[in-house]
Amino acid sequence: GPELIIADEPTTALDPTTRVQITELLRDLTAETGMALLLISHDLATLQTVSDRIAVMYAGRVVEVGPTGRIMHSSLHPYTRGLLACHPSRIAIGTRLPTIEGSVPAPERRPSGCAFRDRCSMAMETCAQSRPEMLSVAEGHWAACPVAASRRTS
């Protein structure tokens, strides 16, 4: 009877049928027992079907957090938007899959300020000066980005 299950990439490299079975098992376990599930994954489809809230991390820091539907459909942080834009389910067949230019900085070589700024097309001077704070952008939705904060929604 654990109160929390931590599942790190539980569906990675699984065939679609097994992926669905694991997802359903996790969803049923949490519903039946009331336990919490911390799911660590790059699998956006799984996150969307299993989670209530999503926290997006970049270079070891949370950059956006909010309800699953809001993150999946109204994300504001440039990294989250780029990550979602790269997902195959959002690309028309025959269209080239977009990428996020550059690469994640090594922990010992993170730039000052926002770690994503060297890859961000919206980076401003302030992004180099200090690490952005998590700012409320909507009810229950936060993002660590001054550009995202300027787009606050209700």
Tab-separated table of C-alpha atoms in Angstrom:
chain	number	residue	atom	x	y	z
A	1	GLY	CA	0.000	0.000	0.000
A	2	PRO	CA	2.451	2.717	-1.022
A	3	GLU	CA	1.281	6.324	-0.973
A	4	LEU	CA	3.458	7.177	-3.981
A	5	ILE	CA	4.781	5.302	-6.989
A	6	ILE	CA	7.669	6.816	-8.916
A	7	ALA	CA	7.773	5.450	-12.455
A	8	ASP	CA	10.797	6.510	-14.532
A	9	GLU	CA	10.142	6.031	-18.268
A	10	PRO	CA	7.846	3.009	-17.745
A	11	THR	CA	6.736	2.892	-21.397
A	12	THR	CA	10.031	3.588	-23.161
A	13	ALA	CA	10.878	1.125	-25.945
A	14	LEU	CA	7.639	-0.821	-25.512
A	15	ASP	CA	5.390	-1.855	-28.360
A	16	PRO	CA	2.109	0.119	-28.597
A	17	THR	CA	-0.048	-2.642	-27.088
A	18	THR	CA	2.166	-3.070	-24.040
A	19	ARG	CA	2.453	0.724	-23.681
A	20	VAL	CA	-1.350	0.999	-23.482
A	21	GLN	CA	-1.509	-1.870	-20.944
A	22	ILE	CA	1.098	-0.215	-18.689
A	23	THR	CA	-0.676	3.137	-18.971
A	24	GLU	CA	-4.029	1.573	-18.058
A	25	LEU	CA	-2.446	-0.291	-15.129
A	26	LEU	CA	-0.962	2.918	-13.722
A	27	ARG	CA	-4.229	4.812	-14.193
A	28	ASP	CA	-6.250	2.001	-12.542
A	29	LEU	CA	-3.829	1.690	-9.617
A	30	THR	CA	-4.039	5.377	-8.799
A	31	ALA	CA	-7.845	5.434	-9.155
A	32	GLU	CA	-8.400	2.313	-7.018
A	33	THR	CA	-5.902	3.020	-4.248
A	34	GLY	CA	-5.777	6.807	-4.138
A	35	MET	CA	-1.985	6.717	-4.275
A	36	ALA	CA	-0.023	9.399	-6.082
A	37	LEU	CA	1.969	8.703	-9.232
A	38	LEU	CA	5.110	10.592	-10.197
A	39	LEU	CA	5.675	9.698	-13.827
A	40	ILE	CA	8.967	10.708	-15.418
A	41	SER	CA	8.693	10.473	-19.181
A	42	HIS	CA	9.427	11.913	-22.600
A	43	ASP	CA	6.317	10.107	-23.867
A	44	LEU	CA	3.851	12.974	-24.253
A	45	ALA	CA	0.964	10.673	-25.201
A	46	THR	CA	1.364	8.724	-21.967
A	47	LEU	CA	1.640	11.877	-19.901
A	48	GLN	CA	-1.526	13.224	-21.463
A	49	THR	CA	-3.544	10.094	-20.665
A	50	VAL	CA	-2.239	9.436	-17.141
A	51	SER	CA	-1.420	12.748	-15.485
A	52	ASP	CA	-3.444	15.555	-13.952
A	53	ARG	CA	-0.502	17.964	-13.896
A	54	ILE	CA	2.751	18.200	-15.825
A	55	ALA	CA	6.047	19.770	-14.837
A	56	VAL	CA	8.419	20.350	-17.763
A	57	MET	CA	12.127	20.349	-16.980
A	58	TYR	CA	15.056	21.692	-18.932
A	59	ALA	CA	18.693	21.292	-17.851
A	60	GLY	CA	17.642	20.061	-14.420
A	61	ARG	CA	15.184	22.876	-13.641
A	62	VAL	CA	11.413	23.067	-13.834
A	63	VAL	CA	10.501	25.627	-16.509
A	64	GLU	CA	6.711	25.194	-16.670
A	65	VAL	CA	4.098	23.482	-14.536
A	66	GLY	CA	0.347	23.292	-14.779
A	67	PRO	CA	-2.717	21.200	-15.478
A	68	THR	CA	-2.112	18.624	-18.209
A	69	GLY	CA	-4.626	20.079	-20.663
A	70	ARG	CA	-3.217	23.577	-20.295
A	71	ILE	CA	0.381	22.405	-20.769
A	72	MET	CA	-0.539	20.278	-23.798
A	73	HIS	CA	-2.712	22.922	-25.485
A	74	SER	CA	-1.720	26.335	-24.073
A	75	SER	CA	1.927	26.036	-23.078
A	76	LEU	CA	3.809	29.305	-22.750
A	77	HIS	CA	7.460	28.512	-22.035
A	78	PRO	CA	9.513	28.467	-25.274
A	79	TYR	CA	11.053	25.069	-24.439
A	80	THR	CA	7.670	23.467	-23.737
A	81	ARG	CA	6.289	24.883	-26.972
A	82	GLY	CA	9.299	23.586	-28.903
A	83	LEU	CA	9.059	20.170	-27.287
A	84	LEU	CA	5.380	19.864	-28.165
A	85	ALA	CA	5.947	21.127	-31.714
A	86	CYS	CA	8.467	18.309	-32.250
A	87	HIS	CA	5.993	15.574	-31.342
A	88	PRO	CA	5.093	13.435	-34.377
A	89	SER	CA	1.375	13.448	-33.538
A	90	ARG	CA	1.280	17.191	-34.212
A	91	ILE	CA	2.937	17.009	-37.633
A	92	ALA	CA	1.147	16.379	-40.929
A	93	ILE	CA	2.196	13.230	-42.751
A	94	GLY	CA	4.938	13.999	-45.245
A	95	THR	CA	6.040	17.104	-43.333
A	96	ARG	CA	9.553	17.350	-41.959
A	97	LEU	CA	9.664	16.949	-38.176
A	98	PRO	CA	10.776	20.216	-36.549
A	99	THR	CA	13.633	20.233	-34.057
A	100	ILE	CA	14.872	22.507	-31.314
A	101	GLU	CA	18.200	23.850	-32.561
A	102	GLY	CA	21.302	23.345	-30.408
A	103	SER	CA	21.724	20.982	-27.480
A	104	VAL	CA	21.231	20.911	-23.730
A	105	PRO	CA	24.263	22.454	-22.014
A	106	ALA	CA	26.435	20.199	-19.882
A	107	PRO	CA	25.859	20.825	-16.155
A	108	GLU	CA	29.353	22.278	-15.759
A	109	ARG	CA	28.828	24.612	-18.763
A	110	ARG	CA	25.367	26.033	-18.171
A	111	PRO	CA	25.158	29.650	-19.255
A	112	SER	CA	24.345	32.381	-16.792
A	113	GLY	CA	20.684	33.192	-16.444
A	114	CYS	CA	18.216	30.989	-18.293
A	115	ALA	CA	19.780	27.682	-19.368
A	116	PHE	CA	17.531	27.613	-22.464
A	117	ARG	CA	18.440	31.115	-23.681
A	118	ASP	CA	21.097	30.019	-26.203
A	119	ARG	CA	18.450	27.904	-27.973
A	120	CYS	CA	15.548	30.325	-27.578
A	121	SER	CA	14.424	32.584	-30.417
A	122	MET	CA	12.692	34.881	-27.915
A	123	ALA	CA	15.640	35.369	-25.527
A	124	MET	CA	16.088	38.890	-24.217
A	125	GLU	CA	18.989	40.570	-22.460
A	126	THR	CA	17.448	39.837	-19.055
A	127	CYS	CA	17.560	36.095	-19.873
A	128	ALA	CA	21.369	36.247	-19.690
A	129	GLN	CA	21.458	38.258	-16.468
A	130	SER	CA	19.503	36.092	-14.037
A	131	ARG	CA	17.738	32.771	-13.893
A	132	PRO	CA	14.013	33.386	-14.434
A	133	GLU	CA	11.677	32.872	-11.509
A	134	MET	CA	8.532	30.769	-11.775
A	135	LEU	CA	5.726	33.227	-12.483
A	136	SER	CA	1.996	32.631	-12.425
A	137	VAL	CA	0.671	32.822	-15.992
A	138	ALA	CA	-2.846	31.516	-15.249
A	139	GLU	CA	-4.723	29.794	-12.442
A	140	GLY	CA	-2.503	26.858	-11.379
A	141	HIS	CA	-0.086	27.429	-14.286
A	142	TRP	CA	3.470	28.748	-13.845
A	143	ALA	CA	6.345	29.354	-16.234
A	144	ALA	CA	9.947	30.448	-15.696
A	145	CYS	CA	10.127	32.929	-18.559
A	146	PRO	CA	9.595	36.687	-18.802
A	147	VAL	CA	8.184	36.272	-22.326
A	148	ALA	CA	5.676	33.686	-21.064
A	149	ALA	CA	4.728	35.938	-18.158
A	150	SER	CA	3.913	38.738	-20.598
A	151	ARG	CA	1.349	36.410	-22.245
A	152	ARG	CA	-0.537	35.654	-19.037
A	153	THR	CA	-3.986	34.248	-19.580
A	154	SER	CA	-6.963	33.815	-17.303
